[in-house]
Every structure is written in structure tokens, then in C-alpha cells.
């Protein structure tokens, strides 16, 4: 672009952007230096604040010089799609004596000691495919002391970011993102530590708030350290598609290839040490949001021996596509997740339970709350999940509003009673919750309470036979608004009349593809007496859909009249065994229901008779409001 002599005279340049120059090889040319050393120590662009180099396919470097350059006011640097750029400032003349043991001679380091940015706050590097290291290991500790945002993407040969000594000087870094670097093995390299222990207890990125590691196929860990690390302000962690990452901070000093346990501390187990994402070597006391996707080498999210308060501020936890993950955490760690509001676990092929019982050997789980602020829970694509938690104690989720359980074919119950082992027992003290059939196959029982639940979706839970135990309190689902149950092959019914009477706010009920369902409201609890009163069932129901239920005979058998004062839409499709909606001769009051298949001759009080006539001819029933 210009010679050094001209560049030295550009005293007031504040913004420099170069974009799409297909033939540019360097910004400041060295042509005038032939045969003599003209370049002095005068500053180059002394007031430069923003530099952007973009789409320069032949750019090798910014400048070649023997002298160090300083940009005292440069705050933002963006290098985008400069695939041949190997270093920012290249050393023009290097003696052979310096080649050994000096990484700055390597022309694949983007930043070396020949350039200084004491005010740099934002650094973006994208598509620099020729660099193997972001910066020299020999840089001064304070080189990036003001850096706040570091974003590195698509640098195919980049093996790491920086050494521990340089990282300790990055005191103001708040956002770190590393994406699509195919060769990256670790973020902080251990190479400078050969033959001596250099790393101290000084913090690493002490102000870091947000960390994203995405699509790094060779990344094994963030850092290998002998000492514990703390990130006191880290709020958001996203780890996506890092299949070789087994742990966040690996203990470099442990080498025990056959060791199974030391002093009964499972953190020293080789399996846990190498395959637990978070262990006692790293602390993130302010972590609010954690995303893990395609971390295919971890078997547990965190060590069972972590302090209870380890995840005390965590509000959102998303885990997906972690093929070897067996569980999330121990009960002791879970009890400390006091602020968790959203929990989503998807497509983890090996997950057997969310909260593991491993730590409970020989000890008794307390009655402390588990995720007391949880509002939204989704479990999807977990083929081996048997239950959410196995415990002797009742659990309460007082703020849980939305539950979605999709494609968990082995899930028999939400909370399983771990203390019962009665393979032939049918009934205990006339309490059918202790029936083996109900205990193991009812999704909700008295061991779990979700009295704020508003939206419940269950798909492909092929092991449950009933949605909930017949002995649940009447108010168990008192706030439920939407209930959708689909493709649960063994589900025979939804709930008992006593539970149904407490579902006062249900507006939408959708049941489809349940091959074994015989009735929606079951009569089983009424053995020997009539318990059902005149209290309404689903008094605020607005929309009802029943589809592909080959064994459904009726909605409910009752001796009392039913009233659906707000029912606007009914669709009943492919229920060949359904002969009547309720028991014959029982009225069903639906005052705002006007049309049946747009036939205004059908009266509301004739619903049962009409249903019987139409289903004998296998015609779909659709009831719509005017």
C-alpha cells in the first residue's frame, strides 16, 4: 500500500480498512530498504485505533522489519479471510544462532514481540489458515492486558491460543470464542512448562464472562494444569461439537494408567478424571448458562465430589448429542443448583438417569430441594433413560411449568422409589401406589410434586402404562393448561377421576397414537364403590383431540352427567372401537358447541348417540365452534 517512509508521515490515521484486494502481499512494503536500513524507531500510524484486513488472499504479513512496532491507541483488530497470513510483523533478518529454542523465528505465529498493542480491546481473527499459534510464548505477560474480546474462527492449522504466562496477563478478557479450528488441541498450551513448574496461582482470565468452544474436533481440554483454576465471573459456557474433549481442566500431574481409586475419592479414578467435564480443578462460581453439544468423550457432566455450591448460580443447562454421557451430576451437586430454571437434555444415547445415585452408597439422601426454581424441563431422544432420579424421598418442583418428554422408550417413571424391592408384591395396606405395576410404570407418583405445571408433553414413552398414580392428590395438576400425549405404546389410560377432578385449568387435551389406550379417565380406583361426584371433569376444556387409538372404547364411564361449558373444538379420528363418548343415557352438556361436521341438526345432548352411529360407519368426528 505504501512505503515505510510514507507510512511514518501518516500521523493522524485512526481507521485503516483494506478489503478485497486480491494481489496485496503486504501493507507496508520493504522495497525502499534495499541495500540499507532506513527504517527508524519512529512510530508507524501512531494514532491508529481500528484496523481491518479482509479478503486478502495473498497477504503474508502487515510489515517486514527488524525493529519493534507499537500501536499505542489501537483498540480493535479484525483479520478476516487472509489465508496466507503467517504473522503480523515479520522479522526481516534472523541469524541462524537464534533458530533453536526461539519460537519467534517460527513464521507461523501471528503476534510476536516485534509488535505491541497496549490498548487493544477487541481482536477478531477469521480464516487465517497459515498460523499455527496465535502468539509467541515469549511475549511479555502484559501484552494483551486490556483485551476484552477475543474471537478466533476457521484457522485450520492453529494448535493453541497462548501460553500460561501470556494468558495470566490477559486480565480484562470478558468474551472468548474459538470456532472451527480443525487442529486446535488445547486453548492454553503447556509447552512452556517443560522441565520446570512455571504456572503460579495467579488467575487465568480473571474477568472472563462468556466462553464458547465450537467445532474443534481435536480439542482435548481447555488447559492442562496441576493447580485449581477459578473463573469468578464466568456466566456463559458453550461447548459444541468437541468430540475429543474429555474434561475442561485436566490434571497434568496425575499419571496412573491402572489406578481405579485413591482414598475412595472418585475424582482420582482414571475414568472420571479423563471423562468428567468439570472437576475440582476448575471453579466457575458465577456460571449462569452452560451448553454442551457433541462432547462425545465425556461420561459424566461433573465429578460426584464437587462442592454442593459448585453450580449455585446456574440458570440454564443445555446438553445434547453427548453419546457417552451416563448422567448429569450427583444429588449433592444437584442440591446446590438452587437457581436452575431451564434444563434440556437431548440425544444422549447412553444416559440412564439425570441425577445419579452413585454417591448414596451407605448414606441417606436428605430432604433438601432438588432444582427448587426449575421452570422448564425437556428430555428428548434418551433411549436408555429409566428415570429422572431414584430416591427414597419425595421431590417437589414448586415452579416447574413446562415438561416435555420425547422419545424416552425405557422411561417408566419420573422419580423411582429406590428403597422398594418387591418383585411379586401386588398391594401394601390397600395403597395401590406400592403395586409393582404402578410403581414402575406410572410417569408421575406421589414421590414428585409439580403443582405449578402448565404444559406437559409426553411422546414415545413406550414403557409407561398410566400417566399418573391413582392416589395422587386431587390438586396435583391444578394449574395444567396443555396436555399432549402421543405414541406411548403401553399407555392404558391417563388418570383416575379423583385426579381428573383437580385438573381445573386444562384447556387443550391431545392424545394420539397410543396403541393400548382403552379409556381416558379410568374407573380402576372405583372398585366396590362410586367415588365420582358431580364435580366437573376438565371444566375449562376448550379443545379435545383423540386420534389413532385402536383400543379406545370411550372417554369415560360415569353415572353422572358431564359438563364442558367451554368446549369449542373436538376431533376424534381413527378410534374404531369407540362406541360412545360416555356411558349411554348420560348427558354431556357442551353449551357453546354448535356444529357436528358442519351439521347444525345434531344437538349437543345427542352427542353419545351420534358418536355411536358415526363410529359404526368409521366416519371421523369433528366438532367445531361457530
Tab-separated table of C-alpha atoms in Angstrom, residues 82-513:
chain	number	residue	atom	x	y	z
A	82	UNK	CA	-6.324	-13.737	4.916
A	83	UNK	CA	-5.394	-17.361	4.386
A	84	UNK	CA	-1.703	-16.858	3.603
A	85	UNK	CA	-1.002	-14.540	6.523
A	86	UNK	CA	1.549	-16.221	8.798
A	87	UNK	CA	2.495	-13.353	11.089
A	88	UNK	CA	1.565	-9.730	11.699
A	89	UNK	CA	5.095	-8.309	11.710
A	90	UNK	CA	7.803	-10.418	10.137
A	91	UNK	CA	11.457	-10.209	11.151
A	92	UNK	CA	13.471	-9.347	8.106
A	93	UNK	CA	16.888	-10.696	9.095
A	94	UNK	CA	17.404	-13.585	11.532
A	95	UNK	CA	20.739	-15.193	12.389
A	96	UNK	CA	20.969	-18.977	12.454
A	97	UNK	CA	22.059	-18.948	16.099
A	98	UNK	CA	18.576	-17.795	17.096
A	99	UNK	CA	16.676	-20.508	15.289
A	100	UNK	CA	16.900	-23.102	18.071
A	101	UNK	CA	14.760	-22.545	21.194
A	102	UNK	CA	13.184	-19.351	19.892
A	103	UNK	CA	9.578	-19.695	18.789
A	104	UNK	CA	9.538	-16.168	17.377
A	105	UNK	CA	11.648	-17.405	14.473
A	106	UNK	CA	8.658	-19.514	13.537
A	107	UNK	CA	6.884	-17.503	10.829
A	108	UNK	CA	3.547	-19.138	11.737
A	109	UNK	CA	2.937	-17.093	14.924
A	110	UNK	CA	0.515	-14.227	14.347
A	111	UNK	CA	1.819	-11.963	17.128
A	112	UNK	CA	5.396	-11.851	18.393
A	113	UNK	CA	7.498	-9.439	20.442
A	114	UNK	CA	8.072	-7.213	17.391
A	115	UNK	CA	4.617	-5.676	17.695
A	116	UNK	CA	2.842	-4.199	20.702
A	117	UNK	CA	-0.808	-3.211	21.210
A	118	UNK	CA	-1.016	-1.857	24.763
A	119	UNK	CA	-4.594	-0.562	24.227
A	120	UNK	CA	-6.028	-3.475	22.220
A	121	UNK	CA	-9.562	-4.315	23.412
A	122	UNK	CA	-11.051	-6.403	20.591
A	123	UNK	CA	-9.309	-8.965	18.404
A	124	UNK	CA	-11.061	-10.923	15.656
A	125	UNK	CA	-9.208	-13.470	13.534
A	126	UNK	CA	-11.116	-15.479	10.941
A	127	UNK	CA	-9.737	-17.654	8.175
A	128	UNK	CA	-6.018	-17.234	8.936
A	129	UNK	CA	-5.240	-20.745	7.780
A	130	UNK	CA	-1.452	-20.430	7.834
A	131	UNK	CA	-0.856	-19.675	11.516
A	132	UNK	CA	-0.130	-22.469	13.970
A	133	UNK	CA	-0.095	-20.283	17.100
A	134	UNK	CA	-1.874	-17.059	17.923
A	135	UNK	CA	1.071	-15.553	19.763
A	136	UNK	CA	4.622	-16.278	20.792
A	137	UNK	CA	5.233	-17.967	24.121
A	138	UNK	CA	7.893	-15.324	24.805
A	139	UNK	CA	5.541	-12.353	24.789
A	140	UNK	CA	5.521	-10.130	27.872
A	141	UNK	CA	2.803	-11.041	30.368
A	142	UNK	CA	1.086	-7.668	29.886
A	143	UNK	CA	0.995	-7.895	26.067
A	144	UNK	CA	-2.825	-8.267	25.968
A	145	UNK	CA	-3.556	-6.641	29.317
A	146	UNK	CA	-6.544	-4.616	28.025
A	147	UNK	CA	-8.011	-7.204	25.677
A	148	UNK	CA	-11.745	-7.726	26.339
A	149	UNK	CA	-12.991	-9.699	23.323
A	150	UNK	CA	-11.079	-12.459	21.522
A	151	UNK	CA	-12.790	-14.245	18.649
A	152	UNK	CA	-10.907	-16.847	16.606
A	153	UNK	CA	-12.563	-18.784	13.759
A	154	UNK	CA	-11.601	-21.069	10.892
A	155	UNK	CA	-7.857	-21.108	11.488
A	156	UNK	CA	-7.210	-24.628	10.238
A	157	UNK	CA	-3.618	-25.014	11.497
A	158	UNK	CA	-3.987	-23.228	14.820
A	159	UNK	CA	-2.946	-25.599	17.613
A	160	UNK	CA	-3.483	-23.314	20.608
A	161	UNK	CA	-4.050	-19.705	21.617
A	162	UNK	CA	-1.295	-18.783	24.025
A	163	UNK	CA	0.983	-19.884	26.831
A	164	UNK	CA	0.045	-19.704	30.523
A	165	UNK	CA	2.448	-16.790	31.095
A	166	UNK	CA	0.764	-14.718	28.383
A	167	UNK	CA	-2.711	-15.836	29.487
A	168	UNK	CA	-2.067	-14.660	33.048
A	169	UNK	CA	-1.592	-11.134	31.705
A	170	UNK	CA	-4.965	-11.067	29.904
A	171	UNK	CA	-6.602	-9.521	32.925
A	172	UNK	CA	-9.611	-7.919	31.237
A	173	UNK	CA	-10.785	-10.602	28.823
A	174	UNK	CA	-14.563	-10.941	29.062
A	175	UNK	CA	-15.544	-12.854	25.916
A	176	UNK	CA	-13.581	-15.726	24.350
A	177	UNK	CA	-14.865	-17.576	21.287
A	178	UNK	CA	-12.979	-20.249	19.357
A	179	UNK	CA	-14.791	-21.847	16.417
A	180	UNK	CA	-13.943	-24.203	13.549
A	181	UNK	CA	-10.217	-24.612	14.204
A	182	UNK	CA	-9.559	-28.128	12.960
A	183	UNK	CA	-6.111	-28.563	14.544
A	184	UNK	CA	-6.650	-26.984	17.964
A	185	UNK	CA	-5.734	-29.367	20.773
A	186	UNK	CA	-5.849	-27.037	23.770
A	187	UNK	CA	-6.662	-23.376	24.337
A	188	UNK	CA	-3.817	-22.719	26.767
A	189	UNK	CA	-0.707	-24.677	25.859
A	190	UNK	CA	1.598	-26.364	28.332
A	191	UNK	CA	4.677	-26.206	26.117
A	192	UNK	CA	6.486	-23.535	28.082
A	193	UNK	CA	6.389	-25.618	31.228
A	194	UNK	CA	8.989	-28.158	30.146
A	195	UNK	CA	11.427	-29.095	32.931
A	196	UNK	CA	10.015	-26.617	35.415
A	197	UNK	CA	6.779	-25.582	37.064
A	198	UNK	CA	6.126	-22.083	35.816
A	199	UNK	CA	2.410	-21.707	36.338
A	200	UNK	CA	1.545	-19.931	39.577
A	201	UNK	CA	-1.676	-19.431	41.471
A	202	UNK	CA	-2.339	-16.191	39.637
A	203	UNK	CA	-5.785	-16.256	37.980
A	204	UNK	CA	-6.312	-17.119	34.345
A	205	UNK	CA	-8.684	-14.720	32.570
A	206	UNK	CA	-9.999	-13.452	35.931
A	207	UNK	CA	-12.799	-11.336	34.374
A	208	UNK	CA	-13.961	-13.884	31.773
A	209	UNK	CA	-17.757	-13.844	31.453
A	210	UNK	CA	-18.514	-15.826	28.295
A	211	UNK	CA	-16.693	-18.779	26.745
A	212	UNK	CA	-17.644	-20.554	23.510
A	213	UNK	CA	-15.757	-23.522	22.069
A	214	UNK	CA	-17.383	-24.839	18.896
A	215	UNK	CA	-16.477	-27.388	16.239
A	216	UNK	CA	-12.963	-28.147	17.480
A	217	UNK	CA	-12.522	-31.824	16.518
A	218	UNK	CA	-9.103	-32.275	18.169
A	219	UNK	CA	-9.623	-30.245	21.344
A	220	UNK	CA	-8.899	-32.443	24.366
A	221	UNK	CA	-9.214	-29.870	27.143
A	222	UNK	CA	-9.127	-26.159	27.763
A	223	UNK	CA	-5.956	-26.305	29.842
A	224	UNK	CA	-3.693	-28.870	31.472
A	225	UNK	CA	-2.757	-27.705	34.965
A	226	UNK	CA	-1.574	-29.020	38.298
A	227	UNK	CA	-3.367	-26.295	40.232
A	228	UNK	CA	-7.029	-25.409	40.529
A	229	UNK	CA	-8.380	-22.633	38.331
A	230	UNK	CA	-11.154	-20.217	39.199
A	231	UNK	CA	-13.194	-18.107	36.798
A	232	UNK	CA	-15.086	-15.928	39.277
A	233	UNK	CA	-17.199	-14.015	36.710
A	234	UNK	CA	-17.789	-16.690	34.075
A	235	UNK	CA	-21.533	-16.676	33.326
A	236	UNK	CA	-21.945	-18.473	29.981
A	237	UNK	CA	-20.143	-21.581	28.711
A	238	UNK	CA	-20.998	-23.157	25.335
A	239	UNK	CA	-19.116	-26.254	24.202
A	240	UNK	CA	-20.410	-27.560	20.869
A	241	UNK	CA	-19.052	-30.353	18.696
A	242	UNK	CA	-15.779	-31.027	20.517
A	243	UNK	CA	-15.840	-34.842	20.274
A	244	UNK	CA	-12.403	-35.424	21.823
A	245	UNK	CA	-12.884	-33.108	24.803
A	246	UNK	CA	-12.937	-35.259	27.911
A	247	UNK	CA	-12.520	-32.627	30.612
A	248	UNK	CA	-12.367	-28.854	30.920
A	249	UNK	CA	-9.177	-28.671	33.003
A	250	UNK	CA	-7.054	-31.797	33.032
A	251	UNK	CA	-4.746	-32.653	35.887
A	252	UNK	CA	-1.331	-32.802	34.326
A	253	UNK	CA	0.412	-34.280	37.330
A	254	UNK	CA	-1.670	-37.467	37.571
A	255	UNK	CA	-0.264	-40.455	35.697
A	256	UNK	CA	-1.937	-43.646	36.967
A	257	UNK	CA	-2.841	-45.828	33.982
A	258	UNK	CA	-4.261	-48.688	36.080
A	259	UNK	CA	-5.418	-46.794	39.162
A	260	UNK	CA	-9.096	-47.111	39.988
A	261	UNK	CA	-9.463	-45.108	43.187
A	262	UNK	CA	-7.366	-43.241	45.743
A	263	UNK	CA	-8.704	-42.927	49.307
A	264	UNK	CA	-12.235	-43.506	47.980
A	265	UNK	CA	-12.058	-40.241	46.033
A	266	UNK	CA	-13.696	-40.861	42.678
A	267	UNK	CA	-12.059	-37.761	41.187
A	268	UNK	CA	-8.822	-39.703	41.093
A	269	UNK	CA	-10.439	-42.557	39.194
A	270	UNK	CA	-8.941	-42.611	35.716
A	271	UNK	CA	-12.407	-42.951	34.194
A	272	UNK	CA	-13.706	-39.851	35.975
A	273	UNK	CA	-10.526	-37.826	35.663
A	274	UNK	CA	-10.375	-38.231	31.918
A	275	UNK	CA	-14.083	-38.163	31.123
A	276	UNK	CA	-15.728	-35.713	33.526
A	277	UNK	CA	-16.161	-32.249	32.042
A	278	UNK	CA	-15.938	-30.370	35.349
A	279	UNK	CA	-13.868	-31.463	38.319
A	280	UNK	CA	-12.437	-29.811	41.399
A	281	UNK	CA	-9.582	-28.329	39.360
A	282	UNK	CA	-11.836	-25.641	37.908
A	283	UNK	CA	-14.347	-23.361	39.611
A	284	UNK	CA	-16.949	-21.148	37.943
A	285	UNK	CA	-18.929	-19.694	40.870
A	286	UNK	CA	-20.852	-17.206	38.659
A	287	UNK	CA	-21.783	-19.612	35.859
A	288	UNK	CA	-25.363	-18.925	34.706
A	289	UNK	CA	-25.638	-20.657	31.327
A	290	UNK	CA	-23.963	-23.883	30.201
A	291	UNK	CA	-24.346	-25.520	26.785
A	292	UNK	CA	-22.731	-28.820	25.858
A	293	UNK	CA	-23.256	-30.288	22.408
A	294	UNK	CA	-21.377	-33.204	20.828
A	295	UNK	CA	-18.934	-33.617	23.684
A	296	UNK	CA	-18.796	-37.276	22.791
A	297	UNK	CA	-15.989	-38.360	25.111
A	298	UNK	CA	-17.441	-37.402	28.498
A	299	UNK	CA	-19.320	-39.946	30.619
A	300	UNK	CA	-20.498	-37.514	33.317
A	301	UNK	CA	-21.002	-33.767	33.385
A	302	UNK	CA	-19.214	-33.254	36.677
A	303	UNK	CA	-17.460	-35.146	39.418
A	304	UNK	CA	-19.601	-36.542	42.226
A	305	UNK	CA	-17.278	-34.953	44.784
A	306	UNK	CA	-17.743	-31.344	43.725
A	307	UNK	CA	-18.825	-28.879	46.421
A	308	UNK	CA	-22.586	-28.513	46.785
A	309	UNK	CA	-22.441	-24.834	45.786
A	310	UNK	CA	-20.433	-25.517	42.609
A	311	UNK	CA	-23.358	-24.688	40.275
A	312	UNK	CA	-25.211	-22.405	42.672
A	313	UNK	CA	-25.890	-19.654	40.098
A	314	UNK	CA	-26.539	-21.837	37.077
A	315	UNK	CA	-29.868	-20.836	35.474
A	316	UNK	CA	-29.800	-22.606	32.075
A	317	UNK	CA	-28.315	-26.001	31.257
A	318	UNK	CA	-28.475	-27.464	27.744
A	319	UNK	CA	-26.893	-30.859	26.989
A	320	UNK	CA	-27.202	-32.616	23.633
A	321	UNK	CA	-25.539	-35.275	21.493
A	322	UNK	CA	-23.126	-36.472	24.198
A	323	UNK	CA	-23.058	-40.133	23.208
A	324	UNK	CA	-21.240	-41.490	26.280
A	325	UNK	CA	-22.872	-39.314	28.932
A	326	UNK	CA	-24.491	-41.582	31.532
A	327	UNK	CA	-25.748	-38.932	33.948
A	328	UNK	CA	-25.501	-35.242	34.746
A	329	UNK	CA	-24.494	-34.971	38.383
A	330	UNK	CA	-24.742	-36.404	41.860
A	331	UNK	CA	-27.526	-35.499	44.308
A	332	UNK	CA	-25.124	-33.450	46.431
A	333	UNK	CA	-24.161	-31.268	43.448
A	334	UNK	CA	-27.773	-31.110	42.240
A	335	UNK	CA	-28.945	-29.827	45.616
A	336	UNK	CA	-26.641	-26.852	45.178
A	337	UNK	CA	-28.090	-25.877	41.766
A	338	UNK	CA	-30.504	-23.557	43.509
A	339	UNK	CA	-31.149	-21.225	40.561
A	340	UNK	CA	-31.563	-23.661	37.679
A	341	UNK	CA	-34.603	-22.633	35.648
A	342	UNK	CA	-34.192	-24.407	32.303
A	343	UNK	CA	-32.879	-27.947	31.840
A	344	UNK	CA	-32.768	-29.569	28.393
A	345	UNK	CA	-31.162	-32.931	27.670
A	346	UNK	CA	-31.381	-34.258	24.117
A	347	UNK	CA	-29.992	-37.144	22.090
A	348	UNK	CA	-27.633	-38.629	24.670
A	349	UNK	CA	-27.613	-42.302	23.728
A	350	UNK	CA	-26.100	-43.638	26.969
A	351	UNK	CA	-27.922	-41.573	29.579
A	352	UNK	CA	-29.578	-43.806	32.151
A	353	UNK	CA	-30.604	-41.242	34.763
A	354	UNK	CA	-30.321	-37.489	35.155
A	355	UNK	CA	-29.333	-37.481	38.812
A	356	UNK	CA	-27.125	-40.430	39.638
A	357	UNK	CA	-27.397	-42.416	42.829
A	358	UNK	CA	-23.716	-43.372	42.936
A	359	UNK	CA	-22.808	-41.150	45.846
A	360	UNK	CA	-25.587	-42.592	48.005
A	361	UNK	CA	-23.881	-45.844	48.785
A	362	UNK	CA	-24.038	-46.079	52.540
A	363	UNK	CA	-25.609	-42.660	53.053
A	364	UNK	CA	-29.082	-41.193	53.112
A	365	UNK	CA	-30.214	-38.518	50.683
A	366	UNK	CA	-31.671	-35.556	52.548
A	367	UNK	CA	-34.983	-33.766	52.011
A	368	UNK	CA	-33.348	-30.654	50.608
A	369	UNK	CA	-34.863	-29.324	47.397
A	370	UNK	CA	-33.583	-30.516	44.028
A	371	UNK	CA	-33.592	-27.698	41.442
A	372	UNK	CA	-36.099	-25.687	43.514
A	373	UNK	CA	-36.549	-22.944	40.854
A	374	UNK	CA	-36.799	-25.238	37.824
A	375	UNK	CA	-39.409	-23.935	35.342
A	376	UNK	CA	-38.803	-25.782	32.070
A	377	UNK	CA	-37.658	-29.399	31.635
A	378	UNK	CA	-37.126	-31.225	28.338
A	379	UNK	CA	-35.900	-34.813	27.994
A	380	UNK	CA	-35.675	-35.941	24.360
A	381	UNK	CA	-34.027	-38.752	22.455
A	382	UNK	CA	-32.703	-40.644	25.507
A	383	UNK	CA	-33.151	-44.321	24.607
A	384	UNK	CA	-31.666	-45.700	27.852
A	385	UNK	CA	-33.179	-43.254	30.338
A	386	UNK	CA	-35.011	-45.191	33.027
A	387	UNK	CA	-35.945	-42.327	35.346
A	388	UNK	CA	-35.067	-38.789	36.267
A	389	UNK	CA	-33.908	-39.765	39.746
A	390	UNK	CA	-34.029	-42.746	42.094
A	391	UNK	CA	-34.693	-41.679	45.684
A	392	UNK	CA	-36.461	-42.677	48.892
A	393	UNK	CA	-37.704	-39.146	49.478
A	394	UNK	CA	-40.435	-37.095	47.843
A	395	UNK	CA	-39.313	-34.356	45.477
A	396	UNK	CA	-41.067	-31.070	44.870
A	397	UNK	CA	-40.577	-28.738	41.918
A	398	UNK	CA	-42.672	-25.774	43.027
A	399	UNK	CA	-42.096	-23.607	39.931
A	400	UNK	CA	-41.972	-26.232	37.192
A	401	UNK	CA	-44.333	-25.057	34.434
A	402	UNK	CA	-43.335	-26.975	31.298
A	403	UNK	CA	-42.323	-30.642	30.970
A	404	UNK	CA	-41.561	-32.260	27.605
A	405	UNK	CA	-40.592	-35.938	27.469
A	406	UNK	CA	-39.970	-37.157	23.908
A	407	UNK	CA	-38.619	-40.464	22.688
A	408	UNK	CA	-37.536	-41.969	26.022
A	409	UNK	CA	-38.759	-45.533	25.395
A	410	UNK	CA	-37.290	-47.041	28.581
A	411	UNK	CA	-38.539	-44.350	30.964
A	412	UNK	CA	-41.038	-45.984	33.289
A	413	UNK	CA	-41.395	-43.311	35.935
A	414	UNK	CA	-40.185	-39.796	36.634
A	415	UNK	CA	-38.964	-40.428	40.186
A	416	UNK	CA	-38.389	-44.052	41.141
A	417	UNK	CA	-38.533	-45.303	44.710
A	418	UNK	CA	-35.122	-46.771	45.233
A	419	UNK	CA	-35.805	-48.476	48.530
A	420	UNK	CA	-38.524	-50.865	47.302
A	421	UNK	CA	-37.584	-54.290	46.017
A	422	UNK	CA	-40.797	-56.337	45.863
A	423	UNK	CA	-40.831	-58.288	42.599
A	424	UNK	CA	-44.043	-60.205	43.407
A	425	UNK	CA	-45.820	-57.689	45.634
A	426	UNK	CA	-49.249	-56.599	44.426
A	427	UNK	CA	-50.543	-54.294	47.164
A	428	UNK	CA	-49.424	-52.876	50.521
A	429	UNK	CA	-52.035	-51.685	53.045
A	430	UNK	CA	-54.553	-51.165	50.228
A	431	UNK	CA	-52.309	-48.495	48.688
A	432	UNK	CA	-52.036	-49.243	45.012
A	433	UNK	CA	-49.062	-46.888	44.656
A	434	UNK	CA	-46.998	-49.727	46.011
A	435	UNK	CA	-48.177	-52.031	43.230
A	436	UNK	CA	-45.142	-53.014	41.215
A	437	UNK	CA	-47.060	-52.294	38.043
A	438	UNK	CA	-47.855	-48.734	39.078
A	439	UNK	CA	-44.578	-48.008	40.815
A	440	UNK	CA	-42.517	-48.921	37.794
A	441	UNK	CA	-44.820	-47.803	35.008
A	442	UNK	CA	-46.601	-44.609	36.212
A	443	UNK	CA	-44.832	-41.499	34.995
A	444	UNK	CA	-45.922	-39.400	37.990
A	445	UNK	CA	-46.429	-40.686	41.500
A	446	UNK	CA	-46.566	-39.218	44.971
A	447	UNK	CA	-42.782	-39.043	45.107
A	448	UNK	CA	-42.722	-35.991	42.861
A	449	UNK	CA	-44.789	-32.808	43.012
A	450	UNK	CA	-45.106	-30.185	40.259
A	451	UNK	CA	-48.014	-28.075	41.428
A	452	UNK	CA	-47.170	-25.190	39.036
A	453	UNK	CA	-47.059	-27.385	35.919
A	454	UNK	CA	-48.855	-25.732	32.983
A	455	UNK	CA	-47.631	-27.561	29.872
A	456	UNK	CA	-46.953	-31.317	29.772
A	457	UNK	CA	-45.907	-33.153	26.611
A	458	UNK	CA	-45.015	-36.844	26.563
A	459	UNK	CA	-44.063	-38.572	23.290
A	460	UNK	CA	-42.695	-42.075	22.689
A	461	UNK	CA	-42.552	-43.062	26.368
A	462	UNK	CA	-43.237	-46.679	25.474
A	463	UNK	CA	-42.708	-48.173	28.927
A	464	UNK	CA	-45.410	-46.366	30.915
A	465	UNK	CA	-48.856	-47.919	31.341
A	466	UNK	CA	-50.524	-44.982	33.118
A	467	UNK	CA	-49.705	-41.306	33.174
A	468	UNK	CA	-50.021	-40.952	36.922
A	469	UNK	CA	-50.787	-42.914	40.042
A	470	UNK	CA	-54.429	-43.156	41.068
A	471	UNK	CA	-53.614	-41.981	44.597
A	472	UNK	CA	-52.241	-38.579	43.651
A	473	UNK	CA	-53.741	-35.592	45.451
A	474	UNK	CA	-56.696	-34.043	43.661
A	475	UNK	CA	-54.841	-30.760	43.168
A	476	UNK	CA	-51.751	-32.399	41.653
A	477	UNK	CA	-52.355	-30.958	38.161
A	478	UNK	CA	-54.446	-27.976	39.247
A	479	UNK	CA	-52.570	-25.493	37.007
A	480	UNK	CA	-52.125	-27.723	33.964
A	481	UNK	CA	-53.288	-25.959	30.776
A	482	UNK	CA	-51.925	-28.118	27.933
A	483	UNK	CA	-51.581	-31.911	27.973
A	484	UNK	CA	-50.279	-33.744	24.891
A	485	UNK	CA	-49.612	-37.499	24.965
A	486	UNK	CA	-48.557	-39.292	21.786
A	487	UNK	CA	-47.140	-42.612	20.700
A	488	UNK	CA	-46.936	-44.187	24.160
A	489	UNK	CA	-47.500	-47.783	23.115
A	490	UNK	CA	-48.356	-49.290	26.524
A	491	UNK	CA	-50.379	-46.421	27.976
A	492	UNK	CA	-53.823	-47.721	29.001
A	493	UNK	CA	-55.309	-44.519	30.438
A	494	UNK	CA	-54.423	-41.023	31.611
A	495	UNK	CA	-55.640	-40.665	35.184
A	496	UNK	CA	-58.265	-41.519	37.748
A	497	UNK	CA	-61.466	-39.489	38.277
A	498	UNK	CA	-60.169	-38.092	41.562
A	499	UNK	CA	-57.057	-36.691	39.855
A	500	UNK	CA	-59.057	-35.534	36.826
A	501	UNK	CA	-61.411	-33.516	39.032
A	502	UNK	CA	-58.414	-31.454	40.153
A	503	UNK	CA	-57.330	-30.541	36.617
A	504	UNK	CA	-59.293	-27.316	36.781
A	505	UNK	CA	-57.412	-25.289	34.163
A	506	UNK	CA	-56.867	-27.762	31.337
A	507	UNK	CA	-57.728	-26.131	28.008
A	508	UNK	CA	-56.109	-28.407	25.418
A	509	UNK	CA	-56.030	-32.212	25.568
A	510	UNK	CA	-54.379	-34.130	22.727
A	511	UNK	CA	-53.959	-37.921	22.777
A	512	UNK	CA	-52.734	-39.723	19.664
A	513	UNK	CA	-51.004	-42.909	18.581
